Amino acid sequence: MTVARIPFSPAQEDSLTMLSRWMLFLVIVHGLLAALFLLGGCLGMVGSFAMFSRSPAGGALQVLNMLIVVLLGGAAGVEAGLLFQTKTELDAVVKTDDADQAHLSTAFTKLKFFFMLEMVFGLGSILINLIGVLLAAVAPELVGGRGMGGGL
Amino acid sequence: MSDFDANGPGGVPFGGGFGAPPGGPPPGAGAAHPGDTPLGVIQFSPEEEATIRQMARFMNISAFLMVAGSVLSILGGLAKGLMVHAQGLVMVGQICGGLFGGIVIGGLAFVLMQGAKAFRDVVDSDGSDQDHLAKGLDKLKIYFMAKGILTILLTLLACGAFIVAIAVGAGMASRFH
């Protein structure tokens, strides 16, 4: 049986509202992140092709790195969309009494895909780190004396 | 008012239209106001239960990957520093930044795993489904809030570093002129 209304206490409803607000903030963050990653990845890929002349292996690794950044940019964009849809469903749980369980179920479906993409982000971050180490080993002249940061 | 609410005990003011769960009285734990009784059993369909289980699984895997990525980031930073013979200060920066990031990400991963456990309890146990649900949503709130605050802090830090870099650059340029 589908429960039309789940009797959340006022504190729990406040918590849901707050969750929804932070989700909206992260929608904006993920949107900006997607734009930055896509732009940075594409520009970086153009720069990476120039590295081929100095070190073919290093250039190839750098292109791979930038390809992952572009893919992560796409993933961040999809994440922003999923978070916005989740936020809309959570708002419906708080503001309406007609189908709380149905709204929650839809929100969970969106969150499932969101966390699936978070897994992709985690794997991408690990790959970028591994490629960074490989790059430093294969072509230290491309990395230089600078620290490469801590990944994503 | 929904059909579900109409089945509640007659004459009792609901204070928001809360009803009793189907098939028996609720456990009555954690009632906030008279009539606000959390549902002991929320009957999710098999598909909904599968979705919640999968979501909890993905939350756990993401938490694990976050920690693994963080550890690898620290080790990778050190390895790269050693390979390119980075300066001592750069290495210290890598270690401190990596450790701080590792602690923060570890905390986030812990919250995410707690949320995953609460959501799994919603489908695996019967008796206080709504409490588990509320706990899971609360952990999600903490997770997203922490991510949001971290983003704000990192943005402020980046802006600060940018301003300092401009100020230092301007100072050095004025010495030469």
Short mmCIF file of C-alpha atoms in Angstrom, two decimals:
data_model
loop_
_atom_site.label_atom_id
_atom_site.label_comp_id
_atom_site.label_asym_id
_atom_site.label_seq_id
_atom_site.Cartn_x
_atom_site.Cartn_y
_atom_site.Cartn_z
CA MET A 1 0.00 0.00 0.00
CA THR A 2 1.34 3.42 -0.93
CA VAL A 3 1.22 5.89 1.92
CA ALA A 4 -0.22 9.20 0.71
CA ARG A 5 1.15 11.13 3.62
CA ILE A 6 4.14 10.28 5.75
CA PRO A 7 3.73 12.16 9.04
CA PHE A 8 7.10 13.85 9.29
CA SER A 9 7.48 15.87 12.47
CA PRO A 10 8.08 19.63 12.13
CA ALA A 11 11.78 19.05 12.89
CA GLN A 12 12.00 16.38 10.18
CA GLU A 13 10.22 18.66 7.70
CA ASP A 14 12.67 21.46 8.55
CA SER A 15 15.50 19.03 7.94
CA LEU A 16 14.00 18.10 4.54
CA THR A 17 13.64 21.77 3.63
CA MET A 18 17.24 22.41 4.56
CA LEU A 19 18.37 19.38 2.53
CA SER A 20 16.44 20.74 -0.42
CA ARG A 21 18.09 24.17 -0.08
CA TRP A 22 21.60 22.74 0.05
CA MET A 23 20.75 20.60 -2.95
CA LEU A 24 19.78 23.73 -4.87
CA PHE A 25 23.11 25.31 -3.94
CA LEU A 26 24.94 22.20 -5.12
CA VAL A 27 22.93 22.24 -8.37
CA ILE A 28 24.52 25.63 -9.08
CA VAL A 29 27.96 24.40 -7.97
CA HIS A 30 27.74 21.27 -10.14
CA GLY A 31 26.54 23.35 -13.08
CA LEU A 32 29.52 25.70 -12.74
CA LEU A 33 31.84 22.73 -12.20
CA ALA A 34 30.52 21.10 -15.36
CA ALA A 35 31.17 24.26 -17.37
CA LEU A 36 34.67 24.64 -15.89
CA PHE A 37 35.60 20.98 -16.45
CA LEU A 38 34.28 20.97 -20.01
CA LEU A 39 36.05 24.23 -20.85
CA GLY A 40 39.26 23.33 -18.99
CA GLY A 41 39.29 19.81 -20.40
CA CYS A 42 38.82 20.98 -23.99
CA LEU A 43 41.43 23.75 -23.68
CA GLY A 44 43.79 21.37 -21.86
CA MET A 45 43.39 18.80 -24.62
CA VAL A 46 44.43 21.35 -27.22
CA GLY A 47 47.49 22.14 -25.08
CA SER A 48 48.19 18.42 -24.59
CA PHE A 49 48.58 17.86 -28.33
CA ALA A 50 51.43 20.39 -28.27
CA MET A 51 53.20 18.21 -25.67
CA PHE A 52 53.50 15.34 -28.15
CA SER A 53 56.57 16.99 -29.68
CA ARG A 54 58.36 17.06 -26.30
CA SER A 55 57.25 13.63 -25.11
CA PRO A 56 54.88 11.39 -27.08
CA ALA A 57 54.08 9.18 -24.07
CA GLY A 58 53.61 12.18 -21.81
CA GLY A 59 51.42 13.88 -24.41
CA ALA A 60 49.26 10.77 -24.75
CA LEU A 61 48.83 10.56 -20.97
CA GLN A 62 47.96 14.23 -20.80
CA VAL A 63 45.35 13.82 -23.55
CA LEU A 64 43.88 10.88 -21.60
CA ASN A 65 43.85 13.04 -18.47
CA MET A 66 41.98 15.82 -20.23
CA LEU A 67 39.55 13.33 -21.76
CA ILE A 68 38.68 12.15 -18.26
CA VAL A 69 38.23 15.77 -17.17
CA VAL A 70 35.81 16.35 -20.07
CA LEU A 71 33.87 13.18 -19.16
CA LEU A 72 33.72 14.29 -15.53
CA GLY A 73 32.41 17.67 -16.73
CA GLY A 74 29.59 15.88 -18.51
CA ALA A 75 28.92 13.78 -15.41
CA ALA A 76 28.80 16.94 -13.25
CA GLY A 77 26.20 18.42 -15.61
CA VAL A 78 24.01 15.31 -15.36
CA GLU A 79 24.49 15.34 -11.57
CA ALA A 80 23.22 18.92 -11.45
CA GLY A 81 20.08 17.86 -13.33
CA LEU A 82 19.51 14.85 -11.06
CA LEU A 83 19.99 16.94 -7.92
CA PHE A 84 17.49 19.50 -9.17
CA GLN A 85 14.91 16.78 -9.84
CA THR A 86 15.54 15.29 -6.37
CA LYS A 87 15.13 18.72 -4.81
CA THR A 88 11.80 19.21 -6.63
CA GLU A 89 10.52 15.86 -5.32
CA LEU A 90 11.63 16.61 -1.75
CA ASP A 91 9.88 19.98 -1.93
CA ALA A 92 6.73 18.14 -3.00
CA VAL A 93 7.01 15.85 0.05
CA VAL A 94 7.10 18.87 2.37
CA LYS A 95 4.56 21.06 0.58
CA THR A 96 1.91 18.57 -0.50
CA ASP A 97 0.03 15.76 1.20
CA ASP A 98 -1.12 13.83 -1.83
CA ALA A 99 1.62 11.30 -2.55
CA ASP A 100 4.55 11.56 -0.13
CA GLN A 101 5.74 8.00 -0.65
CA ALA A 102 5.60 8.32 -4.43
CA HIS A 103 7.58 11.59 -4.31
CA LEU A 104 10.15 10.01 -1.99
CA SER A 105 10.48 6.98 -4.27
CA THR A 106 11.12 9.22 -7.27
CA ALA A 107 13.64 11.22 -5.23
CA PHE A 108 15.45 7.99 -4.29
CA THR A 109 15.56 6.88 -7.91
CA LYS A 110 17.21 10.18 -8.87
CA LEU A 111 19.58 9.95 -5.90
CA LYS A 112 20.52 6.40 -6.93
CA PHE A 113 21.70 7.71 -10.30
CA PHE A 114 23.37 10.67 -8.59
CA PHE A 115 25.45 8.40 -6.37
CA MET A 116 26.19 6.18 -9.36
CA LEU A 117 27.74 9.25 -11.00
CA GLU A 118 29.53 10.11 -7.74
CA MET A 119 31.15 6.68 -8.10
CA VAL A 120 32.25 7.68 -11.60
CA PHE A 121 33.68 10.87 -10.08
CA GLY A 122 35.58 8.84 -7.49
CA LEU A 123 36.97 6.52 -10.16
CA GLY A 124 37.85 9.50 -12.37
CA SER A 125 39.67 11.15 -9.49
CA ILE A 126 41.66 7.95 -8.85
CA LEU A 127 42.49 7.62 -12.56
CA ILE A 128 43.63 11.26 -12.79
CA ASN A 129 45.92 10.70 -9.80
CA LEU A 130 47.36 7.53 -11.31
CA ILE A 131 47.91 9.24 -14.65
CA GLY A 132 49.57 12.14 -12.82
CA VAL A 133 52.03 9.76 -11.15
CA LEU A 134 52.67 7.98 -14.47
CA LEU A 135 53.18 11.34 -16.15
CA ALA A 136 55.72 12.37 -13.53
CA ALA A 137 57.55 9.06 -14.07
CA VAL A 138 57.41 9.05 -17.88
CA ALA A 139 57.83 12.75 -18.60
CA PRO A 140 58.96 14.71 -15.53
CA GLU A 141 59.83 17.64 -17.81
CA LEU A 142 56.10 18.09 -18.50
CA VAL A 143 55.23 18.11 -14.82
CA GLY A 144 58.11 20.39 -13.79
CA GLY A 145 58.95 21.26 -10.20
CA ARG A 146 55.42 22.25 -9.38
CA GLY A 147 53.22 20.20 -7.11
CA MET A 148 50.32 18.81 -9.11
CA GLY A 149 47.63 19.39 -6.48
CA GLY A 150 45.48 16.74 -4.93
CA GLY A 151 43.34 15.61 -7.81
CA LEU A 152 39.65 16.42 -7.94
CA MET B 1 -7.00 14.87 3.51
CA SER B 2 -5.96 11.53 2.11
CA ASP B 3 -7.71 8.18 2.50
CA PHE B 4 -4.91 7.13 4.75
CA ASP B 5 -5.51 9.99 7.15
CA ALA B 6 -9.23 9.23 7.23
CA ASN B 7 -8.45 5.84 8.74
CA GLY B 8 -6.88 7.33 11.84
CA PRO B 9 -8.45 7.10 15.27
CA GLY B 10 -11.68 9.06 15.23
CA GLY B 11 -12.01 12.25 17.20
CA VAL B 12 -8.32 12.70 17.78
CA PRO B 13 -7.01 16.00 16.47
CA PHE B 14 -4.33 15.12 13.98
CA GLY B 15 -2.30 18.32 14.05
CA GLY B 16 -1.36 18.01 10.40
CA GLY B 17 -3.43 15.02 9.35
CA PHE B 18 -1.27 12.14 10.49
CA GLY B 19 -2.81 8.71 10.48
CA ALA B 20 -2.01 5.28 11.82
CA PRO B 21 -0.06 2.79 9.72
CA PRO B 22 -1.96 0.01 8.03
CA GLY B 23 -2.36 -3.24 9.86
CA GLY B 24 -2.01 -2.10 13.42
CA PRO B 25 -0.98 0.64 15.75
CA PRO B 26 2.39 2.34 15.28
CA PRO B 27 5.12 1.80 17.85
CA GLY B 28 4.59 5.36 19.00
CA ALA B 29 8.27 6.20 19.35
CA GLY B 30 9.43 9.73 18.78
CA ALA B 31 6.06 11.45 18.59
CA ALA B 32 6.63 15.17 18.33
CA HIS B 33 3.10 16.38 18.98
CA PRO B 34 -0.14 14.75 20.02
CA GLY B 35 -1.27 12.79 17.00
CA ASP B 36 2.09 13.02 15.20
CA THR B 37 2.94 9.35 15.32
CA PRO B 38 5.73 8.13 13.07
CA LEU B 39 4.86 5.24 10.80
CA GLY B 40 6.26 1.93 11.98
CA VAL B 41 5.87 0.28 8.61
CA ILE B 42 5.99 2.02 5.26
CA GLN B 43 4.99 -0.50 2.62
CA PHE B 44 7.41 0.02 -0.24
CA SER B 45 6.82 -1.97 -3.39
CA PRO B 46 9.51 -4.52 -4.37
CA GLU B 47 10.76 -2.10 -7.06
CA GLU B 48 10.98 0.75 -4.55
CA GLU B 49 12.81 -1.49 -2.08
CA ALA B 50 15.26 -2.50 -4.80
CA THR B 51 15.85 1.18 -5.65
CA ILE B 52 16.52 2.05 -2.00
CA ARG B 53 18.89 -0.92 -1.63
CA GLN B 54 20.77 0.05 -4.79
CA MET B 55 20.96 3.66 -3.65
CA ALA B 56 22.43 2.55 -0.30
CA ARG B 57 24.92 0.32 -2.13
CA PHE B 58 26.03 3.17 -4.41
CA MET B 59 26.33 5.48 -1.38
CA ASN B 60 28.65 2.95 0.28
CA ILE B 61 30.74 2.46 -2.85
CA SER B 62 31.04 6.24 -3.39
CA ALA B 63 32.13 6.63 0.24
CA PHE B 64 34.78 3.93 -0.24
CA LEU B 65 35.99 5.50 -3.50
CA MET B 66 36.13 8.92 -1.84
CA VAL B 67 38.45 7.55 0.85
CA ALA B 68 40.49 5.55 -1.67
CA GLY B 69 40.79 8.60 -3.92
CA SER B 70 41.86 10.74 -1.00
CA VAL B 71 44.57 8.28 0.13
CA LEU B 72 45.77 7.90 -3.44
CA SER B 73 45.80 11.67 -3.83
CA ILE B 74 48.15 12.04 -0.83
CA LEU B 75 50.42 9.20 -1.99
CA GLY B 76 50.31 10.40 -5.58
CA GLY B 77 51.21 13.94 -4.56
CA LEU B 78 54.20 12.65 -2.58
CA ALA B 79 55.32 10.33 -5.40
CA LYS B 80 55.10 13.11 -7.96
CA GLY B 81 56.97 15.44 -5.63
CA LEU B 82 59.77 12.89 -5.22
CA MET B 83 59.95 12.15 -8.95
CA VAL B 84 60.23 15.76 -10.02
CA HIS B 85 62.48 16.66 -7.03
CA ALA B 86 60.05 19.25 -5.73
CA GLN B 87 61.20 21.74 -3.09
CA GLY B 88 60.75 20.86 0.58
CA LEU B 89 58.12 23.53 1.08
CA VAL B 90 56.06 22.14 -1.80
CA MET B 91 56.30 18.65 -0.29
CA VAL B 92 55.21 19.89 3.14
CA GLY B 93 52.30 21.68 1.45
CA GLN B 94 51.34 18.46 -0.34
CA ILE B 95 51.42 16.46 2.91
CA CYS B 96 49.48 19.03 4.98
CA GLY B 97 46.92 19.69 2.25
CA GLY B 98 46.54 15.97 1.61
CA LEU B 99 46.10 15.12 5.30
CA PHE B 100 43.54 17.88 5.81
CA GLY B 101 41.66 16.81 2.69
CA GLY B 102 41.85 13.18 3.79
CA ILE B 103 40.34 13.94 7.20
CA VAL B 104 37.51 16.00 5.69
CA ILE B 105 36.75 13.41 3.00
CA GLY B 106 36.93 10.63 5.61
CA GLY B 107 34.30 12.47 7.66
CA LEU B 108 32.07 12.92 4.61
CA ALA B 109 32.44 9.25 3.73
CA PHE B 110 31.51 8.24 7.29
CA VAL B 111 28.32 10.33 7.16
CA LEU B 112 27.46 8.83 3.77
CA MET B 113 27.92 5.29 5.09
CA GLN B 114 25.71 6.05 8.10
CA GLY B 115 23.03 7.36 5.71
CA ALA B 116 23.34 4.21 3.59
CA LYS B 117 22.89 2.05 6.69
CA ALA B 118 19.77 3.98 7.73
CA PHE B 119 18.24 3.57 4.25
CA ARG B 120 19.03 -0.14 4.26
CA ASP B 121 17.30 -0.41 7.65
CA VAL B 122 14.16 1.11 6.10
CA VAL B 123 13.78 -1.90 3.81
CA ASP B 124 15.48 -4.61 5.88
CA SER B 125 13.70 -4.04 9.17
CA ASP B 126 10.10 -3.48 10.09
CA GLY B 127 9.02 -1.48 13.08
CA SER B 128 10.37 2.03 12.81
CA ASP B 129 10.66 2.68 9.09
CA GLN B 130 9.93 6.36 9.33
CA ASP B 131 12.57 6.89 11.98
CA HIS B 132 15.15 5.15 9.78
CA LEU B 133 13.96 7.17 6.79
CA ALA B 134 14.25 10.43 8.71
CA LYS B 135 17.71 9.42 9.95
CA GLY B 136 18.85 8.60 6.41
CA LEU B 137 17.52 11.91 5.09
CA ASP B 138 19.19 13.73 7.98
CA LYS B 139 22.56 12.14 7.11
CA LEU B 140 22.02 13.15 3.48
CA LYS B 141 21.36 16.70 4.68
CA ILE B 142 24.63 16.71 6.65
CA TYR B 143 26.50 15.28 3.64
CA PHE B 144 25.16 17.84 1.16
CA MET B 145 25.52 20.68 3.68
CA ALA B 146 29.16 19.75 4.34
CA LYS B 147 29.82 19.56 0.60
CA GLY B 148 28.23 22.98 0.15
CA ILE B 149 30.20 24.56 3.01
CA LEU B 150 33.43 22.99 1.72
CA THR B 151 32.73 24.43 -1.72
CA ILE B 152 32.22 27.90 -0.23
CA LEU B 153 35.43 27.60 1.82
CA LEU B 154 37.47 26.35 -1.14
CA THR B 155 36.13 29.15 -3.33
CA LEU B 156 37.03 31.72 -0.66
CA LEU B 157 40.46 30.13 -0.29
CA ALA B 158 41.03 30.23 -4.05
CA CYS B 159 39.90 33.86 -4.20
CA GLY B 160 42.18 34.70 -1.25
CA ALA B 161 45.13 32.98 -2.90
CA PHE B 162 44.38 34.82 -6.14
CA ILE B 163 44.28 38.19 -4.36
CA VAL B 164 47.53 37.42 -2.47
CA ALA B 165 49.19 36.37 -5.74
CA ILE B 166 48.10 39.63 -7.39
CA ALA B 167 49.29 41.66 -4.39
CA VAL B 168 52.68 39.90 -4.31
CA GLY B 169 53.03 40.29 -8.08
CA ALA B 170 52.17 43.97 -7.88
CA GLY B 171 54.66 44.44 -5.01
CA MET B 172 57.44 42.74 -6.95
CA ALA B 173 56.64 44.73 -10.08
CA SER B 174 56.76 48.04 -8.17
CA ARG B 175 60.29 47.17 -6.93
CA PHE B 176 61.57 46.88 -10.47
CA HIS B 177 60.06 50.19 -11.57
#
